[in-house]
Amino acid sequence: MKNLRAFCVVLLLSSTTAIFAQADGFEADLSRMLELNGSAKTYDVVFDQVILQMKTAMPAVNDSVWPKLKSEVLNKQIDVLNQKLVPIYRKHFTHDDIKALIAFYQTPIGKKMAEKTPLISRESMMIGQQWGMQLGQAIQNYLKNNGYVE
């Protein structure tokens, strides 16, 4: 009898959670917004950068493996990332905000923003890496010139 009650409580809680998740729609709309805003294409840029580094570090891996790796690993990892992003977006945006962002990314300027975001990300990464090296050198020079290190 106790097991039956426990089973009914678990069933009720899980069905309530499933109904709430479906009724809420936040996750589905967030996923749609991330698709529309160019995040998926930006993930491709990041993935390509990682693969480029891995190819250099692992030259024995046949070139035919990399596209297969992308198709079999990237999408799963994007799903994992998107699930981790849900609580962050929930913290900072309402569901109505996400819907408004979806509407924005369906406008001509929103589409242009989404189209240009991966290109901007790629170019920004290169500049960011150069800037980071210059910053590191500037810090070392400062520490040396001010007698903090030899």
PDB file of C-alpha atoms in Angstrom:
ATOM      1  CA  MET A   1       0.000   0.000   0.000  1.00  0.00           C
ATOM      2  CA  LYS A   2       2.858   2.407   0.885  1.00  0.00           C
ATOM      3  CA  ASN A   3       4.534   1.608  -2.426  1.00  0.00           C
ATOM      4  CA  LEU A   4       1.312   2.316  -4.306  1.00  0.00           C
ATOM      5  CA  ARG A   5       0.922   5.693  -2.564  1.00  0.00           C
ATOM      6  CA  ALA A   6       4.552   6.577  -3.245  1.00  0.00           C
ATOM      7  CA  PHE A   7       4.148   5.564  -6.880  1.00  0.00           C
ATOM      8  CA  CYS A   8       1.011   7.726  -7.212  1.00  0.00           C
ATOM      9  CA  VAL A   9       2.781  10.732  -5.635  1.00  0.00           C
ATOM     10  CA  VAL A  10       5.777  10.337  -7.970  1.00  0.00           C
ATOM     11  CA  LEU A  11       3.474   9.918 -10.972  1.00  0.00           C
ATOM     12  CA  LEU A  12       1.471  13.005 -10.006  1.00  0.00           C
ATOM     13  CA  LEU A  13       4.597  15.126  -9.461  1.00  0.00           C
ATOM     14  CA  SER A  14       6.242  14.036 -12.690  1.00  0.00           C
ATOM     15  CA  SER A  15       3.107  14.601 -14.750  1.00  0.00           C
ATOM     16  CA  THR A  16       2.621  18.036 -13.163  1.00  0.00           C
ATOM     17  CA  THR A  17       6.238  18.950 -13.977  1.00  0.00           C
ATOM     18  CA  ALA A  18       5.875  17.723 -17.559  1.00  0.00           C
ATOM     19  CA  ILE A  19       2.637  19.643 -18.024  1.00  0.00           C
ATOM     20  CA  PHE A  20       4.211  22.806 -16.543  1.00  0.00           C
ATOM     21  CA  ALA A  21       7.267  22.504 -18.795  1.00  0.00           C
ATOM     22  CA  GLN A  22       5.087  22.097 -21.867  1.00  0.00           C
ATOM     23  CA  ALA A  23       2.655  24.832 -20.837  1.00  0.00           C
ATOM     24  CA  ASP A  24       5.488  27.217 -20.010  1.00  0.00           C
ATOM     25  CA  GLY A  25       7.151  26.944 -23.427  1.00  0.00           C
ATOM     26  CA  PHE A  26      10.139  28.990 -22.247  1.00  0.00           C
ATOM     27  CA  GLU A  27      12.701  26.353 -23.213  1.00  0.00           C
ATOM     28  CA  ALA A  28      11.226  25.832 -26.665  1.00  0.00           C
ATOM     29  CA  ASP A  29      11.081  29.576 -27.273  1.00  0.00           C
ATOM     30  CA  LEU A  30      14.612  30.038 -25.948  1.00  0.00           C
ATOM     31  CA  SER A  31      15.827  27.350 -28.308  1.00  0.00           C
ATOM     32  CA  ARG A  32      14.039  29.095 -31.193  1.00  0.00           C
ATOM     33  CA  MET A  33      15.515  32.455 -30.211  1.00  0.00           C
ATOM     34  CA  LEU A  34      19.047  30.988 -30.042  1.00  0.00           C
ATOM     35  CA  GLU A  35      18.520  29.508 -33.487  1.00  0.00           C
ATOM     36  CA  LEU A  36      17.259  32.792 -34.911  1.00  0.00           C
ATOM     37  CA  ASN A  37      19.911  34.992 -33.292  1.00  0.00           C
ATOM     38  CA  GLY A  38      22.826  33.225 -34.956  1.00  0.00           C
ATOM     39  CA  SER A  39      24.072  31.312 -31.930  1.00  0.00           C
ATOM     40  CA  ALA A  40      24.118  28.034 -33.856  1.00  0.00           C
ATOM     41  CA  LYS A  41      26.336  29.543 -36.538  1.00  0.00           C
ATOM     42  CA  THR A  42      28.556  31.057 -33.844  1.00  0.00           C
ATOM     43  CA  TYR A  43      28.856  27.602 -32.254  1.00  0.00           C
ATOM     44  CA  ASP A  44      30.044  26.380 -35.657  1.00  0.00           C
ATOM     45  CA  VAL A  45      32.742  29.057 -35.680  1.00  0.00           C
ATOM     46  CA  VAL A  46      33.907  28.050 -32.208  1.00  0.00           C
ATOM     47  CA  PHE A  47      33.808  24.364 -33.139  1.00  0.00           C
ATOM     48  CA  ASP A  48      35.856  25.021 -36.272  1.00  0.00           C
ATOM     49  CA  GLN A  49      38.448  26.886 -34.182  1.00  0.00           C
ATOM     50  CA  VAL A  50      38.643  23.988 -31.713  1.00  0.00           C
ATOM     51  CA  ILE A  51      38.983  21.468 -34.548  1.00  0.00           C
ATOM     52  CA  LEU A  52      41.730  23.540 -36.156  1.00  0.00           C
ATOM     53  CA  GLN A  53      43.687  23.410 -32.896  1.00  0.00           C
ATOM     54  CA  MET A  54      42.987  19.691 -32.472  1.00  0.00           C
ATOM     55  CA  LYS A  55      44.120  18.922 -36.023  1.00  0.00           C
ATOM     56  CA  THR A  56      47.436  20.570 -35.226  1.00  0.00           C
ATOM     57  CA  ALA A  57      47.739  18.710 -31.932  1.00  0.00           C
ATOM     58  CA  MET A  58      46.609  15.370 -33.416  1.00  0.00           C
ATOM     59  CA  PRO A  59      47.984  15.142 -36.953  1.00  0.00           C
ATOM     60  CA  ALA A  60      47.575  11.342 -36.992  1.00  0.00           C
ATOM     61  CA  VAL A  61      43.772  11.690 -37.063  1.00  0.00           C
ATOM     62  CA  ASN A  62      42.531  11.216 -40.634  1.00  0.00           C
ATOM     63  CA  ASP A  63      40.885  14.297 -42.190  1.00  0.00           C
ATOM     64  CA  SER A  64      37.744  12.279 -42.909  1.00  0.00           C
ATOM     65  CA  VAL A  65      37.100  11.975 -39.151  1.00  0.00           C
ATOM     66  CA  TRP A  66      36.589  15.691 -38.489  1.00  0.00           C
ATOM     67  CA  PRO A  67      33.317  16.194 -40.426  1.00  0.00           C
ATOM     68  CA  LYS A  68      31.917  13.024 -38.852  1.00  0.00           C
ATOM     69  CA  LEU A  69      32.966  14.264 -35.433  1.00  0.00           C
ATOM     70  CA  LYS A  70      31.190  17.550 -36.092  1.00  0.00           C
ATOM     71  CA  SER A  71      27.934  15.876 -37.095  1.00  0.00           C
ATOM     72  CA  GLU A  72      27.993  13.356 -34.254  1.00  0.00           C
ATOM     73  CA  VAL A  73      29.303  15.517 -31.412  1.00  0.00           C
ATOM     74  CA  LEU A  74      28.498  19.181 -31.996  1.00  0.00           C
ATOM     75  CA  ASN A  75      24.688  18.956 -32.057  1.00  0.00           C
ATOM     76  CA  LYS A  76      24.598  16.896 -28.871  1.00  0.00           C
ATOM     77  CA  GLN A  77      26.921  19.333 -27.153  1.00  0.00           C
ATOM     78  CA  ILE A  78      24.833  22.292 -28.321  1.00  0.00           C
ATOM     79  CA  ASP A  79      21.788  20.659 -26.699  1.00  0.00           C
ATOM     80  CA  VAL A  80      23.786  20.244 -23.476  1.00  0.00           C
ATOM     81  CA  LEU A  81      24.889  23.889 -23.629  1.00  0.00           C
ATOM     82  CA  ASN A  82      21.372  25.127 -24.341  1.00  0.00           C
ATOM     83  CA  GLN A  83      20.039  23.214 -21.319  1.00  0.00           C
ATOM     84  CA  LYS A  84      22.680  24.894 -19.162  1.00  0.00           C
ATOM     85  CA  LEU A  85      21.690  28.288 -20.572  1.00  0.00           C
ATOM     86  CA  VAL A  86      17.991  27.935 -19.679  1.00  0.00           C
ATOM     87  CA  PRO A  87      18.351  28.923 -15.985  1.00  0.00           C
ATOM     88  CA  ILE A  88      20.598  31.850 -16.920  1.00  0.00           C
ATOM     89  CA  TYR A  89      18.131  33.204 -19.465  1.00  0.00           C
ATOM     90  CA  ARG A  90      15.234  32.588 -17.041  1.00  0.00           C
ATOM     91  CA  LYS A  91      17.094  34.645 -14.457  1.00  0.00           C
ATOM     92  CA  HIS A  92      17.540  37.630 -16.766  1.00  0.00           C
ATOM     93  CA  PHE A  93      14.615  37.452 -19.198  1.00  0.00           C
ATOM     94  CA  THR A  94      10.911  36.795 -18.894  1.00  0.00           C
ATOM     95  CA  HIS A  95       9.165  34.518 -21.331  1.00  0.00           C
ATOM     96  CA  ASP A  96       7.647  37.630 -22.917  1.00  0.00           C
ATOM     97  CA  ASP A  97      11.176  39.038 -23.351  1.00  0.00           C
ATOM     98  CA  ILE A  98      12.224  35.884 -25.209  1.00  0.00           C
ATOM     99  CA  LYS A  99       9.135  36.141 -27.413  1.00  0.00           C
ATOM    100  CA  ALA A 100      10.020  39.776 -28.167  1.00  0.00           C
ATOM    101  CA  LEU A 101      13.559  38.738 -29.088  1.00  0.00           C
ATOM    102  CA  ILE A 102      12.147  36.088 -31.421  1.00  0.00           C
ATOM    103  CA  ALA A 103      10.019  38.784 -33.055  1.00  0.00           C
ATOM    104  CA  PHE A 104      13.098  41.034 -33.367  1.00  0.00           C
ATOM    105  CA  TYR A 105      15.207  38.315 -34.991  1.00  0.00           C
ATOM    106  CA  GLN A 106      12.456  37.809 -37.556  1.00  0.00           C
ATOM    107  CA  THR A 107      12.707  41.466 -38.694  1.00  0.00           C
ATOM    108  CA  PRO A 108      15.102  42.473 -41.480  1.00  0.00           C
ATOM    109  CA  ILE A 109      17.583  44.082 -39.056  1.00  0.00           C
ATOM    110  CA  GLY A 110      17.311  41.132 -36.685  1.00  0.00           C
ATOM    111  CA  LYS A 111      18.027  38.734 -39.545  1.00  0.00           C
ATOM    112  CA  LYS A 112      21.013  40.856 -40.553  1.00  0.00           C
ATOM    113  CA  MET A 113      22.272  40.810 -36.962  1.00  0.00           C
ATOM    114  CA  ALA A 114      21.940  37.024 -36.837  1.00  0.00           C
ATOM    115  CA  GLU A 115      23.674  36.674 -40.208  1.00  0.00           C
ATOM    116  CA  LYS A 116      26.570  38.923 -39.222  1.00  0.00           C
ATOM    117  CA  THR A 117      27.063  37.643 -35.652  1.00  0.00           C
ATOM    118  CA  PRO A 118      29.198  34.595 -36.618  1.00  0.00           C
ATOM    119  CA  LEU A 119      31.373  36.755 -38.869  1.00  0.00           C
ATOM    120  CA  ILE A 120      31.763  39.362 -36.158  1.00  0.00           C
ATOM    121  CA  SER A 121      32.559  36.612 -33.644  1.00  0.00           C
ATOM    122  CA  ARG A 122      35.255  35.134 -35.885  1.00  0.00           C
ATOM    123  CA  GLU A 123      36.885  38.495 -36.504  1.00  0.00           C
ATOM    124  CA  SER A 124      36.508  39.502 -32.851  1.00  0.00           C
ATOM    125  CA  MET A 125      38.185  36.297 -31.664  1.00  0.00           C
ATOM    126  CA  MET A 126      41.270  37.067 -33.736  1.00  0.00           C
ATOM    127  CA  ILE A 127      41.427  40.642 -32.480  1.00  0.00           C
ATOM    128  CA  GLY A 128      40.740  39.445 -28.927  1.00  0.00           C
ATOM    129  CA  GLN A 129      43.633  36.974 -29.077  1.00  0.00           C
ATOM    130  CA  GLN A 130      46.008  39.668 -30.351  1.00  0.00           C
ATOM    131  CA  TRP A 131      44.755  42.124 -27.753  1.00  0.00           C
ATOM    132  CA  GLY A 132      45.177  39.520 -25.009  1.00  0.00           C
ATOM    133  CA  MET A 133      48.812  38.942 -26.000  1.00  0.00           C
ATOM    134  CA  GLN A 134      49.446  42.707 -26.082  1.00  0.00           C
ATOM    135  CA  LEU A 135      47.760  43.102 -22.703  1.00  0.00           C
ATOM    136  CA  GLY A 136      49.915  40.352 -21.228  1.00  0.00           C
ATOM    137  CA  GLN A 137      53.050  42.028 -22.600  1.00  0.00           C
ATOM    138  CA  ALA A 138      51.941  45.430 -21.275  1.00  0.00           C
ATOM    139  CA  ILE A 139      51.388  43.922 -17.802  1.00  0.00           C
ATOM    140  CA  GLN A 140      54.805  42.259 -17.858  1.00  0.00           C
ATOM    141  CA  ASN A 141      56.443  45.533 -18.963  1.00  0.00           C
ATOM    142  CA  TYR A 142      54.656  47.463 -16.240  1.00  0.00           C
ATOM    143  CA  LEU A 143      55.696  44.999 -13.541  1.00  0.00           C
ATOM    144  CA  LYS A 144      59.287  45.005 -14.799  1.00  0.00           C
ATOM    145  CA  ASN A 145      59.527  48.787 -15.276  1.00  0.00           C
ATOM    146  CA  ASN A 146      58.140  49.441 -11.811  1.00  0.00           C
ATOM    147  CA  GLY A 147      60.463  47.013 -10.061  1.00  0.00           C
ATOM    148  CA  TYR A 148      57.875  44.399  -9.141  1.00  0.00           C
ATOM    149  CA  VAL A 149      59.739  41.680 -11.073  1.00  0.00           C
ATOM    150  CA  GLU A 150      63.163  41.345 -12.628  1.00  0.00           C
TER     151      GLU A 150
END
